[in-house]
Amino acid sequence: MRDVFISTWNADGVRGLYQGYGIALFGVVVYRALHLGGYDAVKSELIHRKTLSLEYNQQQHSTKARKIKFNDTLTIGERFAVAQIVSVVAGTMCYPIDSVRRRLMMQAGEPVELRRYRNSLDCFRKVMTQEGIRGFYLGIGPNLVRSFGGALLLVTYDAFKVMI
């Protein structure tokens, strides 16, 4: 680890230590916005649709039926399903940003004239022209498996939020 640090420092100075940091920061902001915002939006929409469906059913069969009270919350299973879907979608949408970040970080420490990419935009452009859209999604499988943890985090956060 020390050898990598020293060789990067000698080749690029402080700037080399932060190769790909800008795109990484951008990726985190976009991912978290999609992840947390998407979860809340989909969860609210599902609750709304369940309410409308129950009200419609009660109107259709309300001749002498008793009114059923609706609890405006979702079960743990429904919450986890929503969280898993949102995690997979957010991860898939943000994976190209993550791919660019990794490619930029991998060239840190190399001499400037041997680098394939000058910056994030150059990396996006070259990957798209040379490899196509598929080039951005190489290695997405493990990332999708990791989405299970993100979904679990969202559901756990919801459970603790109720306790506070």
XYZ file of N, CA and C in Angstrom:
492
model
N 0.829 -1.179 0.000
C 0.000 0.000 0.000
C 0.880 1.251 0.000
N 1.917 1.217 0.796
C 2.823 2.361 0.870
C 3.512 2.578 -0.472
N 3.861 1.476 -1.139
C 4.530 1.573 -2.435
C 3.619 2.245 -3.474
N 2.344 1.883 -3.469
C 1.387 2.496 -4.396
C 1.253 3.978 -4.100
N 1.141 4.311 -2.826
C 1.027 5.714 -2.417
C 2.250 6.507 -2.877
N 3.433 5.989 -2.624
C 4.670 6.705 -2.971
C 4.825 6.836 -4.479
N 4.548 5.755 -5.215
C 4.700 5.841 -6.678
C 3.673 6.795 -7.287
N 2.456 6.816 -6.757
C 1.449 7.767 -7.239
C 1.862 9.186 -6.895
N 2.353 9.377 -5.685
C 2.797 10.708 -5.253
C 3.949 11.201 -6.134
N 4.906 10.314 -6.417
C 6.053 10.704 -7.241
C 5.654 11.002 -8.680
N 4.693 10.275 -9.196
C 4.292 10.476 -10.596
C 3.384 11.690 -10.771
N 2.448 11.894 -9.850
C 1.418 12.924 -10.046
C 1.312 13.954 -8.938
N 1.950 13.722 -7.817
C 1.802 14.636 -6.695
C 0.440 14.445 -6.031
N -0.029 15.491 -5.380
C -1.304 15.428 -4.663
C -2.452 15.144 -5.625
N -2.406 15.712 -6.801
C -3.485 15.531 -7.788
C -3.694 14.056 -8.138
N -2.626 13.296 -8.184
C -2.729 11.875 -8.507
C -3.487 11.075 -7.467
N -3.426 11.514 -6.223
C -4.142 10.807 -5.162
C -5.651 10.970 -5.295
N -6.080 11.999 -6.004
C -7.505 12.284 -6.159
C -7.999 12.040 -7.582
N -7.272 11.243 -8.341
C -7.675 10.903 -9.706
C -9.026 10.188 -9.673
N -10.030 10.760 -10.305
C -11.358 10.162 -10.320
C -12.231 10.574 -9.160
N -11.756 11.480 -8.311
C -12.529 11.880 -7.139
C -13.772 12.673 -7.511
N -13.656 13.558 -8.498
C -14.800 14.377 -8.917
C -15.960 13.527 -9.406
N -15.673 12.581 -10.264
C -16.732 11.714 -10.806
C -17.253 10.791 -9.706
N -16.398 10.416 -8.759
C -16.853 9.575 -7.647
C -17.841 10.338 -6.772
N -17.542 11.591 -6.500
C -18.431 12.422 -5.696
C -19.762 12.633 -6.407
N -19.699 12.909 -7.702
C -20.914 13.064 -8.496
C -21.744 11.785 -8.470
N -21.086 10.644 -8.611
C -21.778 9.354 -8.611
C -22.470 9.065 -7.298
N -21.838 9.399 -6.193
C -22.438 9.166 -4.879
C -23.686 10.014 -4.704
N -23.612 11.278 -5.119
C -24.766 12.169 -4.983
C -25.935 11.661 -5.819
N -25.668 11.286 -7.066
C -26.739 10.789 -7.939
C -27.307 9.475 -7.405
N -26.433 8.563 -6.994
C -26.898 7.269 -6.491
C -27.765 7.432 -5.250
N -27.304 8.225 -4.302
C -28.078 8.399 -3.071
C -29.409 9.091 -3.334
N -29.411 10.043 -4.251
C -30.670 10.711 -4.592
C -31.654 9.708 -5.191
N -31.173 8.868 -6.106
C -32.051 7.852 -6.703
C -32.459 6.802 -5.676
N -31.524 6.404 -4.845
C -31.756 5.336 -3.874
C -32.751 5.768 -2.800
N -32.440 6.846 -2.102
C -33.312 7.291 -1.008
C -34.583 7.947 -1.528
N -34.434 8.823 -2.509
C -35.609 9.490 -3.070
C -36.532 8.523 -3.792
N -35.935 7.595 -4.518
C -36.731 6.598 -5.223
C -37.495 5.702 -4.276
N -36.847 5.322 -3.181
C -37.509 4.470 -2.193
C -38.720 5.182 -1.593
N -38.523 6.414 -1.170
C -39.649 7.166 -0.590
C -40.762 7.390 -1.599
N -40.397 7.708 -2.846
C -41.409 7.970 -3.870
C -42.207 6.710 -4.208
N -41.522 5.601 -4.416
C -42.214 4.353 -4.770
C -43.050 3.859 -3.595
N -42.514 3.982 -2.390
C -43.248 3.563 -1.198
C -44.534 4.393 -1.043
N -44.433 5.695 -1.200
C -45.620 6.568 -1.108
C -46.637 6.244 -2.192
N -46.156 5.988 -3.394
C -47.059 5.645 -4.498
C -47.771 4.322 -4.233
N -47.065 3.349 -3.696
C -47.682 2.059 -3.397
C -48.750 2.200 -2.314
N -48.470 2.982 -1.288
C -49.468 3.219 -0.235
C -50.687 3.910 -0.825
N -50.462 4.902 -1.665
C -51.563 5.636 -2.299
C -52.433 4.700 -3.145
N -51.789 3.863 -3.935
C -52.549 2.938 -4.794
C -53.309 1.895 -3.979
N -52.716 1.429 -2.883
C -53.428 0.479 -2.021
C -54.665 1.135 -1.410
N -54.526 2.393 -1.011
C -55.658 3.123 -0.439
C -56.773 3.291 -1.463
N -56.400 3.703 -2.674
C -57.403 3.876 -3.732
C -58.096 2.563 -4.066
N -57.326 1.495 -4.118
C -57.894 0.190 -4.431
C -58.887 -0.245 -3.356
N -58.548 -0.045 -2.107
C -59.442 -0.421 -1.020
C -60.713 0.426 -1.049
N -60.560 1.732 -1.266
C -61.734 2.607 -1.337
C -62.641 2.215 -2.500
N -62.066 1.877 -3.629
C -62.850 1.463 -4.791
C -63.610 0.172 -4.492
N -62.911 -0.785 -3.891
C -63.566 -2.052 -3.544
C -64.687 -1.854 -2.539
N -64.503 -0.968 -1.581
C -65.549 -0.708 -0.598
C -66.757 -0.030 -1.248
N -66.525 0.828 -2.231
C -67.635 1.478 -2.934
C -68.422 0.464 -3.759
N -67.733 -0.479 -4.362
C -68.387 -1.470 -5.207
C -69.225 -2.452 -4.390
N -68.783 -2.755 -3.197
C -69.451 -3.769 -2.380
C -69.984 -3.185 -1.075
N -70.432 -1.954 -1.088
C -70.800 -1.303 0.157
C -72.295 -1.388 0.487
N -73.022 -2.235 -0.163
C -74.459 -2.293 0.099
C -74.748 -2.496 1.574
N -74.247 -3.566 2.134
C -74.442 -3.786 3.567
C -73.159 -4.301 4.220
N -72.064 -4.114 3.500
C -70.788 -4.589 4.049
C -70.258 -3.599 5.061
N -69.538 -4.129 6.017
C -68.949 -3.243 7.015
C -67.701 -2.578 6.415
N -67.381 -1.408 6.910
C -66.209 -0.674 6.439
C -64.949 -1.318 7.019
N -63.990 -1.547 6.161
C -62.714 -2.116 6.578
C -61.751 -0.963 6.803
N -61.122 -0.952 7.957
C -60.135 0.084 8.217
C -58.840 -0.302 7.515
N -58.229 0.677 6.906
C -56.981 0.436 6.177
C -55.819 1.036 6.937
N -54.833 0.224 7.174
C -53.607 0.700 7.794
C -52.702 1.209 6.671
N -52.336 2.483 6.714
C -51.600 3.083 5.605
C -50.098 2.804 5.642
N -49.741 1.632 6.101
C -48.336 1.238 6.077
C -48.189 -0.015 5.229
N -46.966 -0.311 4.917
C -46.650 -1.491 4.115
C -46.065 -2.572 5.027
N -46.217 -3.797 4.612
C -45.608 -4.897 5.362
C -44.095 -4.860 5.138
N -43.376 -5.584 5.959
C -41.918 -5.658 5.813
C -41.564 -6.238 4.443
N -42.303 -7.241 4.007
C -42.047 -7.843 2.693
C -42.253 -6.855 1.553
N -43.320 -6.072 1.638
C -43.567 -5.058 0.601
C -42.479 -3.989 0.617
N -42.083 -3.583 1.813
C -41.011 -2.589 1.923
C -39.712 -3.132 1.340
N -39.400 -4.387 1.650
C -38.160 -4.964 1.132
C -38.210 -5.109 -0.386
N -39.364 -5.500 -0.930
C -39.490 -5.620 -2.389
C -39.281 -4.265 -3.057
N -39.895 -3.228 -2.507
C -39.712 -1.879 -3.058
C -38.248 -1.473 -2.948
N -37.643 -1.707 -1.788
C -36.244 -1.325 -1.570
C -35.315 -2.072 -2.521
N -35.585 -3.360 -2.742
C -34.732 -4.147 -3.635
C -34.840 -3.655 -5.073
N -36.035 -3.376 -5.515
C -36.230 -2.875 -6.880
C -35.530 -1.531 -7.055
N -35.728 -0.639 -6.094
C -35.100 0.684 -6.169
C -33.578 0.560 -6.126
N -33.047 -0.327 -5.294
C -31.597 -0.510 -5.206
C -31.010 -1.019 -6.517
N -31.679 -1.971 -7.142
C -31.196 -2.506 -8.418
C -31.266 -1.440 -9.511
N -32.359 -0.702 -9.563
C -32.508 0.336 -10.592
C -31.478 1.446 -10.386
N -31.317 1.924 -9.152
C -30.347 2.990 -8.881
C -28.928 2.519 -9.184
N -28.603 1.293 -8.791
C -27.274 0.754 -9.061
C -27.000 0.607 -10.537
N -28.005 0.174 -11.284
C -27.840 -0.001 -12.728
C -27.705 1.346 -13.431
N -28.482 2.322 -13.001
C -28.417 3.640 -13.630
C -27.097 4.358 -13.332
N -26.528 4.121 -12.169
C -25.301 4.814 -11.775
C -24.029 4.027 -12.089
N -24.159 2.818 -12.567
C -22.981 1.994 -12.814
C -22.028 2.586 -13.854
N -22.524 3.231 -14.909
C -21.571 3.864 -15.838
C -20.679 4.909 -15.165
N -21.210 5.647 -14.229
C -20.410 6.637 -13.498
C -19.344 5.919 -12.679
N -19.723 4.808 -12.059
C -18.786 4.018 -11.270
C -17.693 3.420 -12.162
N -18.061 3.001 -13.356
C -17.072 2.451 -14.291
C -16.045 3.500 -14.688
N -16.501 4.705 -14.951
C -15.584 5.794 -15.302
C -14.664 6.099 -14.116
N -15.213 6.125 -12.934
C -14.411 6.369 -11.734
C -13.300 5.338 -11.594
N -13.652 4.068 -11.747
C -12.652 3.000 -11.627
C -11.580 3.118 -12.698
N -11.975 3.424 -13.918
C -10.993 3.542 -15.002
C -10.025 4.694 -14.745
N -10.534 5.806 -14.239
C -9.658 6.934 -13.931
C -8.727 6.617 -12.772
N -9.229 5.940 -11.764
C -8.391 5.602 -10.614
C -7.308 4.592 -10.975
N -7.608 3.706 -11.911
C -6.634 2.681 -12.297
C -5.441 3.273 -13.045
N -5.599 4.435 -13.636
C -4.484 5.020 -14.373
C -3.677 6.011 -13.528
N -4.047 6.192 -12.283
C -3.277 7.057 -11.389
C -1.881 6.479 -11.211
N -0.888 7.323 -11.251
C 0.491 6.885 -11.093
C 1.195 6.600 -12.406
N 0.440 6.455 -13.485
C 1.054 6.262 -14.797
C 1.538 7.608 -15.323
N 2.562 7.599 -16.156
C 2.976 8.863 -16.779
C 1.832 9.444 -17.622
N 1.719 10.749 -17.650
C 0.602 11.426 -18.313
C 0.495 11.021 -19.778
N 1.621 10.867 -20.451
C 1.584 10.533 -21.882
C 1.108 9.105 -22.154
N 1.107 8.236 -21.163
C 0.650 6.859 -21.345
C -0.808 6.646 -20.932
N -1.435 7.656 -20.376
C -2.812 7.511 -19.911
C -3.784 7.472 -21.068
N -4.811 6.649 -20.906
C -5.843 6.515 -21.940
C -6.853 7.653 -21.889
N -7.093 8.195 -20.691
C -8.144 9.205 -20.523
C -7.574 10.459 -19.863
N -8.005 11.616 -20.356
C -7.573 12.891 -19.778
C -8.419 13.275 -18.577
N -9.738 13.013 -18.669
C -10.666 13.379 -17.600
C -11.923 12.527 -17.734
N -12.933 12.820 -16.925
C -14.155 12.011 -16.905
C -14.896 12.047 -18.236
N -15.040 13.235 -18.800
C -15.764 13.349 -20.074
C -15.039 12.629 -21.198
N -13.719 12.728 -21.208
C -12.929 12.021 -22.212
C -13.102 10.512 -22.054
N -13.142 10.056 -20.817
C -13.342 8.631 -20.542
C -14.716 8.171 -21.025
N -15.761 8.941 -20.708
C -17.108 8.599 -21.185
C -17.130 8.489 -22.704
N -16.558 9.485 -23.360
C -16.579 9.525 -24.825
C -15.826 8.340 -25.430
N -14.638 8.050 -24.911
C -13.833 6.961 -25.475
C -14.459 5.594 -25.222
N -14.993 5.384 -24.030
C -15.633 4.094 -23.739
C -16.838 3.904 -24.654
N -17.629 4.953 -24.835
C -18.815 4.845 -25.687
C -18.442 4.562 -27.139
N -17.436 5.231 -27.657
C -17.077 5.019 -29.066
C -16.334 3.705 -29.288
N -15.490 3.301 -28.345
C -14.681 2.100 -28.548
C -15.375 0.812 -28.106
N -16.171 0.878 -27.032
C -16.771 -0.333 -26.480
C -18.289 -0.331 -26.533
N -18.875 0.815 -26.756
C -20.327 0.910 -26.754
C -20.869 0.929 -25.336
N -22.186 0.870 -25.244
C -22.844 0.934 -23.931
C -22.430 -0.233 -23.038
N -22.114 -1.351 -23.654
C -21.700 -2.540 -22.898
C -20.439 -2.290 -22.079
N -19.565 -1.424 -22.573
C -18.328 -1.108 -21.868
C -18.559 -0.482 -20.509
N -19.673 0.186 -20.341
C -19.983 0.807 -19.059
C -20.517 -0.199 -18.042
N -21.001 -1.339 -18.515
C -21.663 -2.292 -17.621
C -20.860 -3.571 -17.397
N -19.584 -3.570 -17.740
C -18.748 -4.733 -17.477
C -18.581 -4.899 -15.968
N -18.910 -6.063 -15.454
C -18.755 -6.339 -14.024
C -19.911 -5.885 -13.159
N -21.076 -5.702 -13.732
C -22.213 -5.212 -12.942
C -22.815 -6.291 -12.034
N -22.571 -7.553 -12.333
C -23.158 -8.653 -11.558
C -22.935 -8.541 -10.052
N -21.679 -8.439 -9.604
C -21.453 -8.306 -8.162
C -22.108 -7.062 -7.561
N -22.196 -6.014 -8.338
C -22.841 -4.793 -7.856
C -24.329 -5.033 -7.612
N -24.964 -5.813 -8.466
C -26.378 -6.120 -8.291
C -26.604 -7.021 -7.076
N -25.683 -7.945 -6.831
C -25.784 -8.789 -5.639
C -25.642 -7.929 -4.387
N -24.767 -6.936 -4.466
C -24.547 -6.030 -3.336
C -25.765 -5.153 -3.042
N -26.675 -5.053 -3.998
C -27.870 -4.223 -3.795
C -28.752 -4.772 -2.672
N -28.601 -6.045 -2.359
C -29.347 -6.650 -1.239
C -29.062 -5.884 0.057
N -27.807 -5.543 0.282
C -27.434 -4.791 1.476
C -28.049 -3.403 1.490
N -28.100 -2.754 0.314
C -28.724 -1.441 0.226
C -30.205 -1.497 0.528
N -30.866 -2.545 0.047
C -32.296 -2.716 0.322
C -32.527 -2.963 1.807
N -31.695 -3.781 2.388
C -31.795 -4.063 3.825
C -31.586 -2.788 4.643
N -30.675 -1.950 4.206
C -30.421 -0.684 4.888
C -31.662 0.214 4.867
N -32.333 0.297 3.722
C -33.525 1.133 3.615
C -34.648 0.645 4.523
N -34.871 -0.650 4.541
C -35.938 -1.217 5.373
C -35.606 -1.049 6.854
N -34.352 -1.264 7.216
C -33.933 -1.089 8.602
C -34.080 0.370 9.030
N -33.711 1.283 8.153
C -33.866 2.711 8.445
C -35.333 3.042 8.705
N -36.217 2.502 7.871
C -37.658 2.729 8.070
C -38.121 2.204 9.424
N -37.640 1.040 9.804
C -38.043 0.442 11.076
C -37.562 1.282 12.252
N -36.341 1.781 12.195
C -35.820 2.598 13.285
C -36.424 3.993 13.307
N -36.815 4.493 12.139
C -37.430 5.807 12.065
C -38.733 5.840 12.833
N -39.463 4.734 12.810
C -40.734 4.640 13.550
C -40.476 4.678 15.044
N -39.363 4.104 15.490
C -39.050 4.047 16.921
C -38.638 5.397 17.502
N -38.151 6.267 16.672
C -37.640 7.553 17.157
C -38.743 8.537 17.434
